[in-house]
């Protein structure tokens, strides 16, 4: 617990990553405010988010695992099929992950995940502001002044941009760097989309299998769907004709209708076509899938980025939010470490801490971005080689149980936890590197 510190973090973005940062700072005893541009924190819309064991472990540290009960779709196994519904691969991958790491996967609707993290703040949920977006950042000798869209100003020590792929914080940070003669925006590779996805939630259709994750593979097309007795969450992917650099592209009603028609006969679950699922949908959204990894995650010791604002990947592997929450954990750990030594650090000390954070997380993010990119290209048969390796060689060469164990040993077990929160944590067949 940090004592006698006037340090205050201004978190831009009230999504899962921003709220994970807020929860970490709350447990560390560091003051914060969360600024969310939307008028409410939770809405009835939002994609499904697969919470992996490393994130469930973080929730255990935060004491919010019990709050998760009844809010997510439980999945045990995965069935992979052709677009016509013919199965060619079945395995208990989610049970393997649980057995290997001591924590289960949880397939959350985004609104309920946000609600769970918001409740984790307890009385400090009052530090969450809605209906105000960031407009500008003014740096001072001792900190920052953040100008908001409602005309108000928040003052603090640092700004943390967890405001997603369209990050206004990132845009302002890059401008500030240019103005101080340390510009780096020209060094950044643009975010590009090679795929589009229709996210959706549907009412449960009687007879649909429960607790199984279904995935279809086909030429330029793929789908993922799971269900419980109340609802069904799905993601429908299609390769774009060419790379798209417009990250704010919106689709017309005609384009949405064409997309739905193209997938109408795809069998997404046994005996269930996408046309039937779409007919029962309560919420859908067609968007481009962004891919990109920025070189620079902070500037001037006063502005730092986390989540999709600096590292964004396709949804096929379900790793994006989990990766963002890992950044939240490492960033909070670095701040806690610094503030424990100096309750009022200057910009130079903060910049050094942010350098360490970026050094750790950018390389880990690159690895996960690559994994997600390979997976969507295998699922959509991006090339003959992708199809052959993903649907023929790997299933024959490496059984899923061994494949999951290898990924768990190489990646999951090495994921981070809050260093300053004591307490026993679950352990599975593959011990965690950081205990």
Short mmCIF file of C-alpha atoms in Angstrom, two decimals:
data_model
loop_
_atom_site.label_atom_id
_atom_site.label_comp_id
_atom_site.label_asym_id
_atom_site.label_seq_id
_atom_site.Cartn_x
_atom_site.Cartn_y
_atom_site.Cartn_z
CA UNK A 1 0.00 0.00 0.00
CA UNK A 2 1.40 3.37 -1.07
CA UNK A 3 1.24 5.91 1.76
CA UNK A 4 1.69 9.67 1.88
CA UNK A 5 1.59 10.07 -1.88
CA UNK A 6 -0.34 12.68 -3.83
CA UNK A 7 0.24 10.75 -7.05
CA UNK A 8 -2.89 10.54 -9.20
CA UNK A 9 -3.41 8.62 -12.44
CA UNK A 10 -5.97 9.76 -15.02
CA UNK A 11 -7.16 6.67 -16.90
CA UNK A 12 -8.76 7.38 -20.27
CA UNK A 13 -11.18 4.61 -21.21
CA UNK A 14 -13.56 2.63 -19.04
CA UNK A 15 -13.35 -0.70 -20.84
CA UNK A 16 -11.91 -3.94 -19.39
CA UNK A 17 -8.29 -2.75 -19.64
CA UNK A 18 -8.91 0.68 -18.11
CA UNK A 19 -10.91 -0.88 -15.28
CA UNK A 20 -8.23 -3.52 -14.70
CA UNK A 21 -5.71 -0.68 -14.28
CA UNK A 22 -8.11 1.07 -11.90
CA UNK A 23 -8.57 -2.10 -9.83
CA UNK A 24 -4.80 -2.60 -9.62
CA UNK A 25 -4.18 1.00 -8.55
CA UNK A 26 -7.01 0.74 -6.05
CA UNK A 27 -5.38 -2.30 -4.39
CA UNK A 28 -2.01 -0.50 -4.45
CA UNK A 29 -3.48 2.51 -2.67
CA UNK A 30 -2.81 4.86 -5.61
CA UNK A 31 -5.36 7.57 -6.39
CA UNK A 32 -6.98 7.54 -9.83
CA UNK A 33 -9.90 8.68 -11.92
CA UNK A 34 -11.39 6.82 -14.90
CA UNK A 35 -12.75 8.95 -17.75
CA UNK A 36 -15.21 7.22 -20.10
CA UNK A 37 -16.65 9.08 -23.09
CA UNK A 38 -19.87 7.03 -23.26
CA UNK A 39 -22.79 8.19 -21.11
CA UNK A 40 -22.98 4.85 -19.27
CA UNK A 41 -20.38 2.25 -18.37
CA UNK A 42 -22.44 -0.71 -19.50
CA UNK A 43 -24.76 -1.05 -22.47
CA UNK A 44 -26.74 -3.96 -23.87
CA UNK A 45 -24.27 -4.35 -26.73
CA UNK A 46 -20.77 -5.73 -26.83
CA UNK A 47 -18.79 -8.65 -28.20
CA UNK A 48 -18.05 -11.89 -26.38
CA UNK A 49 -14.67 -11.88 -24.62
CA UNK A 50 -12.84 -15.10 -23.80
CA UNK A 51 -11.08 -14.72 -20.46
CA UNK A 52 -8.05 -17.03 -20.36
CA UNK A 53 -6.63 -18.64 -17.17
CA UNK A 54 -3.97 -15.94 -16.71
CA UNK A 55 -6.75 -13.35 -16.50
CA UNK A 56 -8.94 -15.46 -14.21
CA UNK A 57 -5.87 -15.62 -11.97
CA UNK A 58 -5.74 -11.82 -11.89
CA UNK A 59 -9.45 -11.75 -11.00
CA UNK A 60 -8.66 -14.12 -8.13
CA UNK A 61 -6.04 -11.68 -6.87
CA UNK A 62 -8.58 -8.86 -7.08
CA UNK A 63 -11.17 -10.92 -5.22
CA UNK A 64 -13.79 -10.77 -7.97
CA UNK A 65 -13.97 -14.41 -9.13
CA UNK A 66 -17.17 -15.03 -7.16
CA UNK A 67 -18.74 -12.01 -8.87
CA UNK A 68 -18.15 -13.72 -12.22
CA UNK A 69 -20.48 -16.62 -11.46
CA UNK A 70 -23.55 -16.73 -13.65
CA UNK A 71 -22.21 -14.02 -15.95
CA UNK A 72 -20.21 -16.03 -18.48
CA UNK A 73 -20.66 -18.93 -20.85
CA UNK A 74 -18.84 -22.01 -19.58
CA UNK A 75 -16.97 -23.92 -22.30
CA UNK A 76 -15.31 -27.31 -21.95
CA UNK A 77 -14.50 -28.48 -25.45
CA UNK A 78 -14.04 -27.26 -29.00
CA UNK A 79 -15.34 -28.73 -32.25
CA UNK A 80 -13.89 -27.57 -35.56
CA UNK A 81 -15.90 -28.11 -38.76
CA UNK A 82 -16.03 -27.26 -42.42
CA UNK A 83 -18.47 -24.58 -43.55
CA UNK A 84 -21.04 -27.30 -44.27
CA UNK A 85 -20.87 -28.51 -40.67
CA UNK A 86 -18.70 -31.57 -41.27
CA UNK A 87 -16.55 -31.98 -38.13
CA UNK A 88 -12.87 -32.81 -38.48
CA UNK A 89 -11.43 -32.02 -35.06
CA UNK A 90 -12.75 -32.31 -31.50
CA UNK A 91 -10.90 -31.78 -28.23
CA UNK A 92 -11.33 -30.71 -24.61
CA UNK A 93 -9.02 -27.71 -24.99
CA UNK A 94 -10.75 -25.55 -22.38
CA UNK A 95 -10.67 -28.36 -19.83
CA UNK A 96 -6.99 -28.87 -20.68
CA UNK A 97 -6.32 -25.19 -20.01
CA UNK A 98 -8.14 -25.36 -16.67
CA UNK A 99 -6.29 -28.52 -15.60
CA UNK A 100 -2.93 -27.13 -16.71
CA UNK A 101 -3.20 -23.74 -14.99
CA UNK A 102 -5.68 -24.10 -12.15
CA UNK A 103 -8.13 -21.56 -13.54
CA UNK A 104 -10.92 -21.89 -16.07
CA UNK A 105 -11.66 -19.96 -19.23
CA UNK A 106 -14.74 -17.73 -19.01
CA UNK A 107 -16.57 -16.55 -22.15
CA UNK A 108 -18.00 -13.18 -21.05
CA UNK A 109 -20.39 -10.79 -22.71
CA UNK A 110 -18.45 -7.53 -22.68
CA UNK A 111 -21.09 -5.60 -20.64
CA UNK A 112 -21.00 -8.17 -17.84
CA UNK A 113 -17.20 -8.20 -17.78
CA UNK A 114 -17.20 -4.41 -17.46
CA UNK A 115 -19.83 -4.63 -14.71
CA UNK A 116 -17.74 -7.20 -12.81
CA UNK A 117 -14.60 -5.05 -12.94
CA UNK A 118 -16.58 -1.94 -12.00
CA UNK A 119 -18.03 -3.70 -8.95
CA UNK A 120 -14.48 -4.70 -8.01
CA UNK A 121 -13.76 -1.03 -7.25
CA UNK A 122 -16.38 -0.97 -4.49
CA UNK A 123 -16.83 2.54 -3.12
CA UNK A 124 -14.10 3.77 -5.46
CA UNK A 125 -16.40 3.18 -8.43
CA UNK A 126 -17.34 6.80 -7.66
CA UNK A 127 -13.98 7.68 -9.24
CA UNK A 128 -15.36 6.67 -12.64
CA UNK A 129 -16.63 9.55 -14.78
CA UNK A 130 -18.90 9.00 -17.78
CA UNK A 131 -20.06 11.20 -20.62
CA UNK A 132 -16.74 13.01 -21.08
CA UNK A 133 -14.05 12.29 -23.65
CA UNK A 134 -10.48 13.50 -23.73
CA UNK A 135 -9.79 16.60 -25.85
CA UNK A 136 -6.27 17.64 -24.91
CA UNK A 137 -3.38 17.02 -22.52
CA UNK A 138 -1.41 19.86 -21.01
CA UNK A 139 1.84 18.83 -19.35
CA UNK A 140 3.26 20.75 -16.40
CA UNK A 141 6.41 20.46 -14.32
CA UNK A 142 4.58 18.36 -11.73
CA UNK A 143 2.04 16.51 -13.84
CA UNK A 144 -0.78 16.87 -16.35
CA UNK A 145 -4.02 18.72 -16.93
CA UNK A 146 -6.50 16.79 -19.06
CA UNK A 147 -9.12 18.83 -20.87
CA UNK A 148 -12.39 16.98 -21.41
CA UNK A 149 -15.23 17.32 -23.89
CA UNK A 150 -17.66 18.60 -21.26
CA UNK A 151 -15.38 21.58 -20.58
CA UNK A 152 -13.98 20.27 -17.32
CA UNK A 153 -10.32 19.62 -16.48
CA UNK A 154 -8.81 16.70 -14.54
CA UNK A 155 -5.43 17.24 -12.91
CA UNK A 156 -3.05 14.45 -12.06
CA UNK A 157 0.44 13.03 -12.29
CA UNK A 158 0.10 10.90 -15.43
CA UNK A 159 -2.37 10.01 -18.19
CA UNK A 160 -2.92 6.34 -19.03
CA UNK A 161 -4.50 5.86 -22.45
CA UNK A 162 -6.65 2.72 -22.40
CA UNK A 163 -9.06 4.14 -24.96
CA UNK A 164 -8.80 1.48 -27.63
CA UNK A 165 -7.73 1.26 -31.23
CA UNK A 166 -9.16 4.73 -32.01
CA UNK A 167 -7.19 6.18 -29.09
CA UNK A 168 -7.41 9.94 -28.79
CA UNK A 169 -4.74 9.71 -26.08
CA UNK A 170 -2.32 8.14 -28.56
CA UNK A 171 -3.07 10.88 -31.07
CA UNK A 172 -2.41 13.63 -28.50
CA UNK A 173 0.72 11.87 -27.22
CA UNK A 174 2.19 11.74 -30.71
CA UNK A 175 1.40 15.42 -31.25
CA UNK A 176 3.05 16.36 -27.94
CA UNK A 177 6.15 14.46 -28.99
CA UNK A 178 6.25 16.35 -32.29
CA UNK A 179 5.90 19.69 -30.49
CA UNK A 180 8.83 18.93 -28.18
CA UNK A 181 11.09 17.89 -31.05
CA UNK A 182 10.95 14.19 -30.19
CA UNK A 183 8.41 13.15 -32.81
CA UNK A 184 8.05 9.49 -33.63
CA UNK A 185 4.71 9.21 -35.43
CA UNK A 186 6.47 8.71 -38.79
CA UNK A 187 8.24 5.67 -37.34
CA UNK A 188 4.93 3.95 -36.61
CA UNK A 189 3.49 1.42 -39.01
CA UNK A 190 -0.19 2.05 -39.76
CA UNK A 191 -2.91 -0.15 -38.32
CA UNK A 192 -4.23 -2.35 -41.11
CA UNK A 193 -7.28 -4.59 -41.50
CA UNK A 194 -7.21 -7.77 -43.57
CA UNK A 195 -10.47 -9.19 -42.18
CA UNK A 196 -13.93 -8.07 -41.19
CA UNK A 197 -16.01 -9.57 -38.39
CA UNK A 198 -19.64 -9.55 -37.39
CA UNK A 199 -19.93 -9.74 -33.61
CA UNK A 200 -23.28 -10.74 -32.23
CA UNK A 201 -25.42 -12.02 -29.39
CA UNK A 202 -28.50 -14.14 -30.02
CA UNK A 203 -31.27 -15.60 -27.92
CA UNK A 204 -30.70 -19.27 -27.16
CA UNK A 205 -32.15 -21.49 -29.86
CA UNK A 206 -33.64 -24.69 -28.35
CA UNK A 207 -31.61 -27.74 -29.20
CA UNK A 208 -28.33 -25.86 -29.72
CA UNK A 209 -25.39 -27.55 -27.95
CA UNK A 210 -24.29 -25.92 -24.69
CA UNK A 211 -20.75 -25.51 -23.32
CA UNK A 212 -19.03 -26.42 -26.60
CA UNK A 213 -17.07 -23.86 -28.62
CA UNK A 214 -17.71 -24.32 -32.36
CA UNK A 215 -15.37 -23.03 -35.04
CA UNK A 216 -15.72 -23.34 -38.81
CA UNK A 217 -12.87 -23.22 -41.31
CA UNK A 218 -13.26 -22.38 -45.00
CA UNK A 219 -11.95 -20.37 -47.92
CA UNK A 220 -11.82 -16.70 -46.79
CA UNK A 221 -14.50 -17.44 -44.16
CA UNK A 222 -14.66 -18.65 -40.56
CA UNK A 223 -17.05 -18.56 -37.61
CA UNK A 224 -16.90 -19.03 -33.83
CA UNK A 225 -19.90 -19.54 -31.55
CA UNK A 226 -20.77 -20.84 -28.08
CA UNK A 227 -23.95 -20.97 -26.02
CA UNK A 228 -25.49 -21.46 -22.63
CA UNK A 229 -29.16 -21.87 -21.77
CA UNK A 230 -29.78 -18.10 -22.06
CA UNK A 231 -27.74 -16.75 -24.93
CA UNK A 232 -25.34 -17.39 -27.80
CA UNK A 233 -22.27 -15.31 -28.67
CA UNK A 234 -20.65 -15.44 -32.07
CA UNK A 235 -17.98 -13.93 -34.29
CA UNK A 236 -18.20 -14.34 -38.08
CA UNK A 237 -15.01 -13.59 -40.04
CA UNK A 238 -14.39 -12.86 -43.71
CA UNK A 239 -11.22 -11.86 -45.52
CA UNK A 240 -11.32 -8.41 -47.12
CA UNK A 241 -10.55 -8.02 -50.84
CA UNK A 242 -7.39 -6.15 -49.86
CA UNK A 243 -5.71 -4.44 -46.89
CA UNK A 244 -7.74 -1.56 -45.44
CA UNK A 245 -6.10 1.31 -43.56
CA UNK A 246 -9.28 3.19 -42.61
CA UNK A 247 -9.62 2.19 -38.96
CA UNK A 248 -12.90 4.09 -38.56
CA UNK A 249 -14.70 2.47 -41.48
CA UNK A 250 -18.43 1.92 -40.94
CA UNK A 251 -20.60 -0.45 -42.95
CA UNK A 252 -23.89 0.46 -44.60
CA UNK A 253 -27.11 -1.52 -44.17
CA UNK A 254 -26.64 -2.88 -47.70
CA UNK A 255 -23.11 -4.07 -46.89
CA UNK A 256 -24.35 -5.74 -43.70
CA UNK A 257 -27.13 -7.47 -45.64
CA UNK A 258 -24.63 -8.73 -48.23
CA UNK A 259 -22.37 -10.07 -45.47
CA UNK A 260 -25.25 -11.93 -43.79
CA UNK A 261 -26.37 -13.39 -47.11
CA UNK A 262 -22.84 -14.63 -47.87
CA UNK A 263 -22.84 -16.62 -44.62
CA UNK A 264 -26.51 -17.67 -44.62
CA UNK A 265 -25.84 -21.34 -45.42
CA UNK A 266 -22.78 -21.74 -43.19
CA UNK A 267 -23.49 -24.37 -40.52
CA UNK A 268 -22.12 -22.74 -37.36
CA UNK A 269 -23.41 -25.44 -34.98
CA UNK A 270 -24.83 -28.93 -35.61
CA UNK A 271 -28.04 -28.46 -37.55
CA UNK A 272 -27.91 -24.68 -37.20
CA UNK A 273 -27.07 -22.23 -39.98
CA UNK A 274 -25.91 -18.68 -39.49
CA UNK A 275 -29.15 -17.45 -41.08
CA UNK A 276 -31.09 -18.97 -38.17
CA UNK A 277 -28.72 -17.53 -35.58
CA UNK A 278 -28.87 -14.09 -37.17
CA UNK A 279 -32.67 -14.20 -37.19
CA UNK A 280 -32.57 -14.68 -33.40
CA UNK A 281 -29.89 -12.03 -32.78
CA UNK A 282 -30.45 -9.31 -30.20
CA UNK A 283 -27.36 -7.32 -31.13
CA UNK A 284 -24.91 -7.36 -34.05
CA UNK A 285 -22.12 -5.20 -35.38
CA UNK A 286 -20.01 -5.51 -38.53
CA UNK A 287 -16.52 -4.01 -38.23
CA UNK A 288 -13.01 -4.44 -39.56
CA UNK A 289 -10.51 -6.50 -37.60
CA UNK A 290 -7.51 -4.31 -36.85
CA UNK A 291 -3.93 -5.52 -36.63
CA UNK A 292 -1.03 -3.40 -35.44
CA UNK A 293 1.73 -2.97 -32.89
CA UNK A 294 3.10 0.48 -32.09
CA UNK A 295 6.79 1.14 -31.42
CA UNK A 296 6.28 3.91 -28.86
CA UNK A 297 3.99 3.36 -25.86
CA UNK A 298 4.83 6.47 -23.80
CA UNK A 299 6.17 9.99 -23.96
CA UNK A 300 7.70 12.53 -21.59
CA UNK A 301 7.12 10.54 -18.42
CA UNK A 302 3.52 11.80 -18.32
CA UNK A 303 1.58 9.83 -20.95
CA UNK A 304 1.53 6.04 -21.35
CA UNK A 305 -0.63 3.65 -23.36
CA UNK A 306 -2.14 0.23 -22.67
CA UNK A 307 -4.38 -2.26 -24.46
CA UNK A 308 -5.59 -1.76 -28.02
CA UNK A 309 -4.29 1.82 -28.05
CA UNK A 310 -0.79 0.38 -28.59
CA UNK A 311 -1.26 -3.31 -29.50
CA UNK A 312 -4.23 -4.69 -31.43
CA UNK A 313 -4.85 -8.13 -32.91
CA UNK A 314 -7.62 -10.16 -34.52
CA UNK A 315 -10.19 -11.82 -32.26
CA UNK A 316 -9.70 -15.35 -33.60
CA UNK A 317 -7.47 -16.49 -30.72
CA UNK A 318 -9.42 -14.60 -28.06
CA UNK A 319 -6.21 -13.05 -26.73
CA UNK A 320 -6.70 -9.30 -27.20
CA UNK A 321 -8.34 -8.29 -23.92
CA UNK A 322 -6.20 -10.79 -22.02
CA UNK A 323 -3.10 -9.18 -23.49
CA UNK A 324 -4.37 -5.73 -22.55
CA UNK A 325 -4.99 -6.83 -18.97
CA UNK A 326 -1.44 -8.18 -18.81
CA UNK A 327 -0.26 -4.69 -19.78
CA UNK A 328 -2.46 -3.28 -17.03
CA UNK A 329 -0.82 -5.58 -14.49
CA UNK A 330 2.77 -4.83 -15.53
CA UNK A 331 2.13 -1.07 -15.69
CA UNK A 332 0.59 -1.04 -12.21
CA UNK A 333 3.45 -3.18 -10.88
CA UNK A 334 6.01 -0.70 -12.24
CA UNK A 335 4.14 2.25 -10.76
CA UNK A 336 3.82 0.52 -7.39
CA UNK A 337 7.53 -0.30 -7.39
CA UNK A 338 8.47 3.30 -8.21
CA UNK A 339 6.04 4.95 -5.78
CA UNK A 340 7.17 2.66 -2.96
CA UNK A 341 10.61 4.24 -3.30
CA UNK A 342 9.57 7.77 -4.21
CA UNK A 343 5.97 8.91 -3.57
CA UNK A 344 6.48 11.96 -5.80
CA UNK A 345 8.54 10.80 -8.81
CA UNK A 346 9.59 13.23 -11.49
CA UNK A 347 9.07 12.78 -15.23
CA UNK A 348 12.52 11.21 -15.67
CA UNK A 349 11.82 8.48 -13.12
CA UNK A 350 8.38 7.83 -14.57
CA UNK A 351 9.81 7.64 -18.08
CA UNK A 352 12.32 5.02 -16.91
CA UNK A 353 9.50 2.98 -15.37
CA UNK A 354 7.47 3.27 -18.59
CA UNK A 355 10.52 2.16 -20.58
CA UNK A 356 10.70 -1.02 -18.48
CA UNK A 357 6.98 -1.59 -18.93
CA UNK A 358 7.18 -1.14 -22.70
CA UNK A 359 10.26 -3.35 -22.94
CA UNK A 360 8.46 -6.23 -21.24
CA UNK A 361 5.05 -5.91 -22.79
CA UNK A 362 5.84 -4.93 -26.37
CA UNK A 363 7.80 -8.12 -27.02
CA UNK A 364 5.12 -10.26 -25.35
CA UNK A 365 2.46 -8.45 -27.37
CA UNK A 366 4.36 -9.01 -30.61
CA UNK A 367 4.39 -12.75 -29.95
CA UNK A 368 0.63 -12.82 -29.27
CA UNK A 369 -0.18 -10.59 -32.25
CA UNK A 370 1.74 -13.04 -34.44
CA UNK A 371 -0.13 -16.00 -32.94
CA UNK A 372 -3.51 -14.34 -33.53
CA UNK A 373 -2.54 -13.42 -37.10
CA UNK A 374 -1.52 -16.99 -37.90
CA UNK A 375 -4.70 -18.41 -36.39
CA UNK A 376 -7.15 -16.30 -38.42
CA UNK A 377 -5.20 -17.10 -41.59
CA UNK A 378 -5.33 -20.81 -40.84
CA UNK A 379 -9.05 -20.64 -40.07
CA UNK A 380 -9.81 -18.86 -43.35
CA UNK A 381 -7.44 -20.94 -45.50
CA UNK A 382 -5.46 -17.85 -46.44
CA UNK A 383 -3.16 -20.06 -48.50
CA UNK A 384 -2.81 -23.71 -49.40
CA UNK A 385 0.05 -23.92 -46.92
CA UNK A 386 -2.05 -22.40 -44.12
CA UNK A 387 -4.84 -24.88 -44.77
CA UNK A 388 -2.47 -27.85 -45.01
CA UNK A 389 -0.55 -26.96 -41.85
CA UNK A 390 -3.56 -25.98 -39.76
CA UNK A 391 -6.12 -28.57 -40.79
CA UNK A 392 -3.93 -31.53 -41.77
CA UNK A 393 -0.39 -31.46 -40.38
CA UNK A 394 -0.91 -30.03 -36.89
CA UNK A 395 -3.90 -32.24 -35.95
CA UNK A 396 -1.98 -35.31 -37.12
CA UNK A 397 1.42 -34.31 -35.73
CA UNK A 398 0.48 -32.75 -32.39
CA UNK A 399 -2.67 -33.78 -30.49
CA UNK A 400 -4.56 -30.83 -29.00
CA UNK A 401 -3.68 -31.83 -25.46
CA UNK A 402 0.02 -31.55 -26.27
CA UNK A 403 -0.50 -28.38 -28.32
CA UNK A 404 -2.30 -26.67 -25.43
CA UNK A 405 0.37 -27.87 -23.00
CA UNK A 406 3.08 -26.43 -25.23
CA UNK A 407 1.31 -23.07 -25.50
CA UNK A 408 0.74 -23.14 -21.76
CA UNK A 409 4.40 -23.86 -21.07
CA UNK A 410 5.73 -21.31 -23.56
CA UNK A 411 3.20 -18.51 -23.00
CA UNK A 412 0.47 -18.83 -20.36
CA UNK A 413 2.65 -19.91 -17.42
CA UNK A 414 4.91 -16.87 -17.91
CA UNK A 415 2.11 -14.33 -17.71
CA UNK A 416 2.20 -11.68 -15.00
CA UNK A 417 0.32 -11.14 -11.76
CA UNK A 418 0.15 -8.22 -9.33
CA UNK A 419 3.44 -8.42 -7.43
CA UNK A 420 2.16 -6.60 -4.35
CA UNK A 421 -1.08 -8.52 -3.66
CA UNK A 422 -0.40 -11.41 -1.25
CA UNK A 423 -2.36 -14.63 -1.02
CA UNK A 424 -2.32 -18.19 -2.28
CA UNK A 425 -3.24 -18.75 -5.91
CA UNK A 426 -4.32 -21.87 -7.75
CA UNK A 427 -1.75 -24.07 -9.44
CA UNK A 428 -2.38 -26.67 -12.12
CA UNK A 429 -0.26 -29.28 -13.86
CA UNK A 430 1.97 -26.57 -15.32
CA UNK A 431 3.34 -24.36 -12.50
CA UNK A 432 3.26 -20.58 -12.94
CA UNK A 433 6.62 -18.90 -13.52
CA UNK A 434 5.65 -15.96 -11.30
CA UNK A 435 4.38 -17.22 -7.97
#
